Amino acid sequence: MAPIRSLVAATLLFLSAANAHFELNQPPSLEGDKMNEDLEATGPCGGGVADLSKNTATDFHVDGDAVGVLLGHPQAKFLIRATLDTKAAGNWTQLYPIFLQSGRGNFCEPAVTAPKEWVGKKGIIGIACAAPDGMLFQCAAVNFVSGSNTSPQSCTNGSSVSASFDTDPSLTALVGDASTPGSSTAPSPSESTSGNAAASLLAGGSGMPVGSMAVTAAMLLLGAALF
Ligand SMILES: *[C@@H]1O[C@H](CO)[C@@H](O)[C@H](O)[C@H]1NC(C)=O
Ligand SMILES: *[C@@H]1O[C@H](CO)[C@@H](O)[C@H](O)[C@H]1NC(C)=O
Ligand SMILES: [Cu+2]
């Protein structure tokens, strides 16, 4: 019995990891263990609802604290941003340079910093991920506190994971003071999603020949359907 059960468990784990876009592990995400992947493409927080009057917040040290993700794609670029807006409606500050993660698995940056003036305030840390299947979002509610967290728990890099600093216009567009609550000048998630997916597929690249072929096939089918 036990071996079969663990085999099933391992298979389920593998399947869920293979299907996963990305998960925010540190700080704990608004959705906790119950992430709804279907909503992950919805900005600013995926299926999480930012509301600082209700969200459970964990301490985040402004002189350096950990941000950890689990990536289910072979490659993706990440933006780490934060806002003091109570509903995460805008006014995002970038906390860390945009980086490219290569390799599926855990990535943790142990020394992400935030503005010192934020000590004593509550805020939302938002992660935006430019993945092969579009832009994805997760958030965490935090209390900004002074000092640094030098030995963060469960902050590890997967053995086949590497990272390098990078640039990405669709991620950079998600930073700034411009968008005030209620306005919608920022590009909508769906727009940046399709734009980015198309761009990364057109760029060809090492990663996804099968994906490009699937997209090409889908376009051919769509074309046929239109005639
Ligand atoms: C944006 O955030 C800053 C703090 O980083 C704050 O001083 C400013 O008032 C905020 N602006 C808006 C429009 O909320
Ligand atoms: C993970 O890798 C990044 C980039 O190489 C590095 O900055 C970071 O310190 C590593 N994290 C841990 C927990 O070692
Ligand atoms: Cu995905």
GROMACS .gro file of C-alpha atoms and ligand atoms in nm:
model
  256
    1MET     CA    1   0.000   0.000   0.000
    2ALA     CA    2   0.249   0.255   0.114
    3PRO     CA    3   0.471   0.232  -0.196
    4ILE     CA    4   0.173   0.281  -0.426
    5ARG     CA    5   0.054   0.574  -0.224
    6SER     CA    6   0.391   0.743  -0.231
    7LEU     CA    7   0.420   0.672  -0.602
    8VAL     CA    8   0.086   0.839  -0.658
    9ALA     CA    9   0.190   1.128  -0.437
   10ALA     CA   10   0.516   1.166  -0.625
   11THR     CA   11   0.333   1.157  -0.957
   12LEU     CA   12   0.086   1.419  -0.844
   13LEU     CA   13   0.370   1.634  -0.717
   14PHE     CA   14   0.547   1.598  -1.050
   15LEU     CA   15   0.232   1.682  -1.244
   16SER     CA   16   0.155   1.985  -1.033
   17ALA     CA   17   0.512   2.109  -1.067
   18ALA     CA   18   0.500   2.051  -1.441
   19ASN     CA   19   0.177   2.246  -1.475
   20ALA     CA   20   0.269   2.524  -1.237
   21HIS     CA   21   0.335   2.871  -1.370
   22PHE     CA   22   0.515   2.996  -1.064
   23GLU     CA   23   0.450   3.011  -0.691
   24LEU     CA   24   0.553   3.276  -0.441
   25ASN     CA   25   0.689   3.100  -0.133
   26GLN     CA   26   0.862   3.381   0.051
   27PRO     CA   27   0.716   3.610   0.177
   28PRO     CA   28   0.403   3.390   0.207
   29SER     CA   29   0.166   3.466  -0.078
   30LEU     CA   30  -0.183   3.606  -0.027
   31GLU     CA   31  -0.332   3.278  -0.147
   32GLY     CA   32  -0.117   3.059   0.076
   33ASP     CA   33  -0.133   2.694  -0.026
   34LYS     CA   34  -0.453   2.748  -0.222
   35MET     CA   35  -0.321   2.924  -0.527
   36ASN     CA   36  -0.565   2.936  -0.818
   37GLU     CA   37  -0.343   2.902  -1.122
   38ASP     CA   38  -0.627   2.993  -1.355
   39LEU     CA   39  -0.627   3.343  -1.207
   40GLU     CA   40  -0.251   3.388  -1.203
   41ALA     CA   41  -0.250   3.595  -1.523
   42THR     CA   42  -0.473   3.855  -1.356
   43GLY     CA   43  -0.288   4.160  -1.222
   44PRO     CA   44  -0.185   4.282  -0.978
   45CYS     CA   45  -0.194   3.974  -0.753
   46GLY     CA   46  -0.329   3.674  -0.948
   47GLY     CA   47  -0.604   3.508  -0.743
   48GLY     CA   48  -0.491   3.692  -0.429
   49VAL     CA   49  -0.696   3.990  -0.315
   50ALA     CA   50  -0.482   4.269  -0.174
   51ASP     CA   51  -0.653   4.444   0.116
   52LEU     CA   52  -0.419   4.558   0.390
   53SER     CA   53  -0.710   4.595   0.633
   54LYS     CA   54  -0.768   4.217   0.611
   55ASN     CA   55  -0.454   4.046   0.479
   56THR     CA   56  -0.221   3.862   0.718
   57ALA     CA   57   0.117   4.033   0.695
   58THR     CA   58   0.464   3.898   0.773
   59ASP     CA   59   0.767   4.110   0.861
   60PHE     CA   60   0.992   4.222   0.577
   61HIS     CA   61   1.327   4.380   0.671
   62VAL     CA   62   1.400   4.687   0.460
   63ASP     CA   63   1.779   4.639   0.469
   64GLY     CA   64   1.750   4.294   0.317
   65ASP     CA   65   1.504   4.009   0.328
   66ALA     CA   66   1.421   3.703   0.124
   67VAL     CA   67   1.198   3.668  -0.180
   68GLY     CA   68   1.162   3.309  -0.296
   69VAL     CA   69   0.974   3.163  -0.591
   70LEU     CA   70   0.917   2.819  -0.739
   71LEU     CA   71   0.919   2.827  -1.118
   72GLY     CA   72   0.743   2.555  -1.318
   73HIS     CA   73   0.870   2.679  -1.653
   74PRO     CA   74   1.221   2.618  -1.788
   75GLN     CA   75   1.279   2.996  -1.804
   76ALA     CA   76   1.110   3.320  -1.702
   77LYS     CA   77   1.192   3.679  -1.611
   78PHE     CA   78   1.088   3.826  -1.276
   79LEU     CA   79   1.012   4.172  -1.139
   80ILE     CA   80   0.996   4.228  -0.762
   81ARG     CA   81   0.794   4.539  -0.679
   82ALA     CA   82   0.609   4.681  -0.378
   83THR     CA   83   0.347   4.940  -0.293
   84LEU     CA   84   0.201   5.101   0.018
   85ASP     CA   85  -0.136   5.129  -0.155
   86THR     CA   86  -0.384   4.943   0.064
   87LYS     CA   87  -0.537   4.758  -0.234
   88ALA     CA   88  -0.220   4.736  -0.445
   89ALA     CA   89  -0.391   4.952  -0.704
   90GLY     CA   90  -0.071   5.118  -0.823
   91ASN     CA   91   0.229   5.333  -0.721
   92TRP     CA   92   0.469   5.040  -0.752
   93THR     CA   93   0.835   5.072  -0.652
   94GLN     CA   94   1.086   4.829  -0.798
   95LEU     CA   95   1.276   4.649  -0.519
   96TYR     CA   96   1.526   4.442  -0.718
   97PRO     CA   97   1.669   4.438  -1.073
   98ILE     CA   98   1.472   4.235  -1.326
   99PHE     CA   99   1.629   3.891  -1.353
  100LEU     CA  100   1.604   3.585  -1.572
  101GLN     CA  101   1.568   3.250  -1.397
  102SER     CA  102   1.687   2.951  -1.596
  103GLY     CA  103   1.588   2.605  -1.479
  104ARG     CA  104   1.272   2.481  -1.312
  105GLY     CA  105   1.262   2.491  -0.934
  106ASN     CA  106   1.327   2.713  -0.637
  107PHE     CA  107   1.497   3.047  -0.663
  108CYS     CA  108   1.550   3.266  -0.360
  109GLU     CA  109   1.715   3.605  -0.341
  110PRO     CA  110   1.801   3.653   0.028
  111ALA     CA  111   1.880   4.027   0.024
  112VAL     CA  112   1.598   4.220  -0.141
  113THR     CA  113   1.578   4.572   0.004
  114ALA     CA  114   1.295   4.826   0.043
  115PRO     CA  115   1.296   5.204   0.107
  116LYS     CA  116   1.398   5.284   0.467
  117GLU     CA  117   1.109   5.535   0.494
  118TRP     CA  118   0.870   5.241   0.478
  119VAL     CA  119   0.970   5.110   0.823
  120GLY     CA  120   0.658   5.084   1.039
  121LYS     CA  121   0.424   5.070   0.740
  122LYS     CA  122   0.227   4.788   0.586
  123GLY     CA  123   0.253   4.716   0.216
  124ILE     CA  124   0.215   4.467  -0.063
  125ILE     CA  125   0.509   4.299  -0.231
  126GLY     CA  126   0.417   4.199  -0.582
  127ILE     CA  127   0.595   3.954  -0.809
  128ALA     CA  128   0.538   3.980  -1.182
  129CYS     CA  129   0.668   3.695  -1.396
  130ALA     CA  130   0.711   3.720  -1.772
  131ALA     CA  131   0.669   3.352  -1.857
  132PRO     CA  132   0.650   3.176  -2.195
  133ASP     CA  133   0.270   3.161  -2.155
  134GLY     CA  134   0.229   3.525  -2.054
  135MET     CA  135   0.249   3.764  -1.762
  136LEU     CA  136   0.177   3.609  -1.420
  137PHE     CA  137   0.124   3.769  -1.077
  138GLN     CA  138   0.147   3.688  -0.706
  139CYS     CA  139   0.157   3.911  -0.398
  140ALA     CA  140   0.236   3.904  -0.029
  141ALA     CA  141   0.123   4.139   0.248
  142VAL     CA  142   0.412   4.258   0.466
  143ASN     CA  143   0.501   4.479   0.761
  144PHE     CA  144   0.813   4.674   0.667
  145VAL     CA  145   1.052   4.660   0.964
  146SER     CA  146   1.406   4.785   1.020
  147GLY     CA  147   1.720   4.579   0.990
  148SER     CA  148   1.793   4.272   0.781
  149ASN     CA  149   1.700   3.907   0.799
  150THR     CA  150   2.036   3.743   0.756
  151SER     CA  151   1.934   3.378   0.790
  152PRO     CA  152   1.601   3.339   0.615
  153GLN     CA  153   1.437   3.001   0.654
  154SER     CA  154   1.349   2.793   0.351
  155CYS     CA  155   1.539   3.020   0.115
  156THR     CA  156   1.720   2.798  -0.131
  157ASN     CA  157   1.817   2.777  -0.495
  158GLY     CA  158   1.739   2.460  -0.685
  159SER     CA  159   2.046   2.269  -0.801
  160SER     CA  160   1.964   2.321  -1.170
  161VAL     CA  161   1.856   2.683  -1.128
  162SER     CA  162   2.062   2.983  -1.229
  163ALA     CA  163   1.980   3.351  -1.263
  164SER     CA  164   2.116   3.660  -1.434
  165PHE     CA  165   2.013   4.023  -1.447
  166ASP     CA  166   1.810   4.110  -1.752
  167THR     CA  167   1.572   4.366  -1.902
  168ASP     CA  168   1.211   4.340  -2.011
  169PRO     CA  169   0.996   4.632  -2.130
  170SER     CA  170   0.671   4.462  -2.031
  171LEU     CA  171   0.797   4.418  -1.674
  172THR     CA  172   0.943   4.770  -1.655
  173ALA     CA  173   0.600   4.901  -1.758
  174LEU     CA  174   0.462   4.757  -1.434
  175VAL     CA  175   0.668   4.997  -1.219
  176GLY     CA  176   0.589   5.356  -1.141
  177ASP     CA  177   0.387   5.625  -0.976
  178ALA     CA  178   0.164   5.687  -1.274
  179SER     CA  179  -0.130   5.462  -1.205
  180THR     CA  180  -0.355   5.589  -0.932
  181PRO     CA  181  -0.641   5.384  -0.792
  182GLY     CA  182  -0.921   5.377  -1.045
  183SER     CA  183  -0.722   5.482  -1.347
  184SER     CA  184  -0.625   5.232  -1.610
  185THR     CA  185  -0.333   5.380  -1.796
  186ALA     CA  186  -0.114   5.080  -1.731
  187PRO     CA  187  -0.126   4.809  -1.995
  188SER     CA  188  -0.384   4.548  -1.909
  189PRO     CA  189  -0.247   4.207  -1.810
  190SER     CA  190  -0.401   4.041  -2.112
  191GLU     CA  191  -0.239   4.289  -2.350
  192SER     CA  192   0.105   4.246  -2.205
  193THR     CA  193   0.042   3.874  -2.184
  194SER     CA  194  -0.016   3.811  -2.549
  195GLY     CA  195   0.242   4.067  -2.655
  196ASN     CA  196   0.507   3.908  -2.444
  197ALA     CA  197   0.425   3.552  -2.534
  198ALA     CA  198   0.431   3.640  -2.902
  199ALA     CA  199   0.759   3.826  -2.864
  200SER     CA  200   0.934   3.547  -2.682
  201LEU     CA  201   0.810   3.289  -2.931
  202LEU     CA  202   0.909   3.505  -3.226
  203ALA     CA  203   1.251   3.555  -3.073
  204GLY     CA  204   1.276   3.181  -3.118
  205GLY     CA  205   1.551   3.101  -2.882
  206SER     CA  206   1.675   2.796  -2.717
  207GLY     CA  207   1.377   2.708  -2.505
  208MET     CA  208   1.063   2.627  -2.688
  209PRO     CA  209   1.071   2.478  -3.038
  210VAL     CA  210   0.780   2.250  -2.954
  211GLY     CA  211   0.581   2.546  -2.822
  212SER     CA  212   0.646   2.749  -3.136
  213MET     CA  213   0.544   2.456  -3.350
  214ALA     CA  214   0.226   2.419  -3.148
  215VAL     CA  215   0.153   2.788  -3.188
  216THR     CA  216   0.225   2.771  -3.560
  217ALA     CA  217  -0.007   2.473  -3.590
  218ALA     CA  218  -0.274   2.657  -3.393
  219MET     CA  219  -0.238   2.961  -3.619
  220LEU     CA  220  -0.270   2.744  -3.928
  221LEU     CA  221  -0.585   2.587  -3.785
  222LEU     CA  222  -0.718   2.932  -3.697
  223GLY     CA  223  -0.637   3.051  -4.048
  224ALA     CA  224  -0.815   2.752  -4.197
  225ALA     CA  225  -1.114   2.817  -3.975
  226LEU     CA  226  -1.136   3.177  -4.096
  227PHE     CA  227  -1.165   3.057  -4.456
  228LIG     C1  228   0.318   5.659  -0.366
  228LIG     O1  229   0.400   5.601  -0.265
  228LIG     C2  230   0.479   5.694  -0.196
  228LIG     C3  231   0.564   5.617  -0.098
  228LIG     O2  232   0.651   5.535  -0.168
  228LIG     C4  233   0.394   5.797  -0.126
  228LIG     O3  234   0.476   5.893  -0.064
  228LIG     C5  235   0.303   5.863  -0.227
  228LIG     O4  236   0.213   5.949  -0.160
  228LIG     C6  237   0.224   5.759  -0.305
  228LIG     N1  238   0.147   5.824  -0.410
  228LIG     C7  239   0.019   5.793  -0.432
  228LIG     C8  240  -0.046   5.864  -0.546
  228LIG     O5  241  -0.042   5.711  -0.366
  229LIG     C1  242   2.049   3.216  -0.552
  229LIG     O1  243   2.117   3.260  -0.666
  229LIG     C2  244   2.124   3.402  -0.677
  229LIG     C3  245   2.184   3.435  -0.812
  229LIG     O2  246   2.294   3.357  -0.841
  229LIG     C4  247   2.206   3.456  -0.561
  229LIG     O3  248   2.211   3.597  -0.567
  229LIG     C5  249   2.138   3.414  -0.433
  229LIG     O4  250   2.215   3.456  -0.322
  229LIG     C6  251   2.119   3.264  -0.426
  229LIG     N1  252   2.035   3.230  -0.312
  229LIG     C7  253   2.078   3.155  -0.212
  229LIG     C8  254   1.980   3.127  -0.103
  229LIG     O5  255   2.191   3.112  -0.206
  230CU      CU  256   0.284   2.916  -1.692
   0.00000   0.00000   0.00000
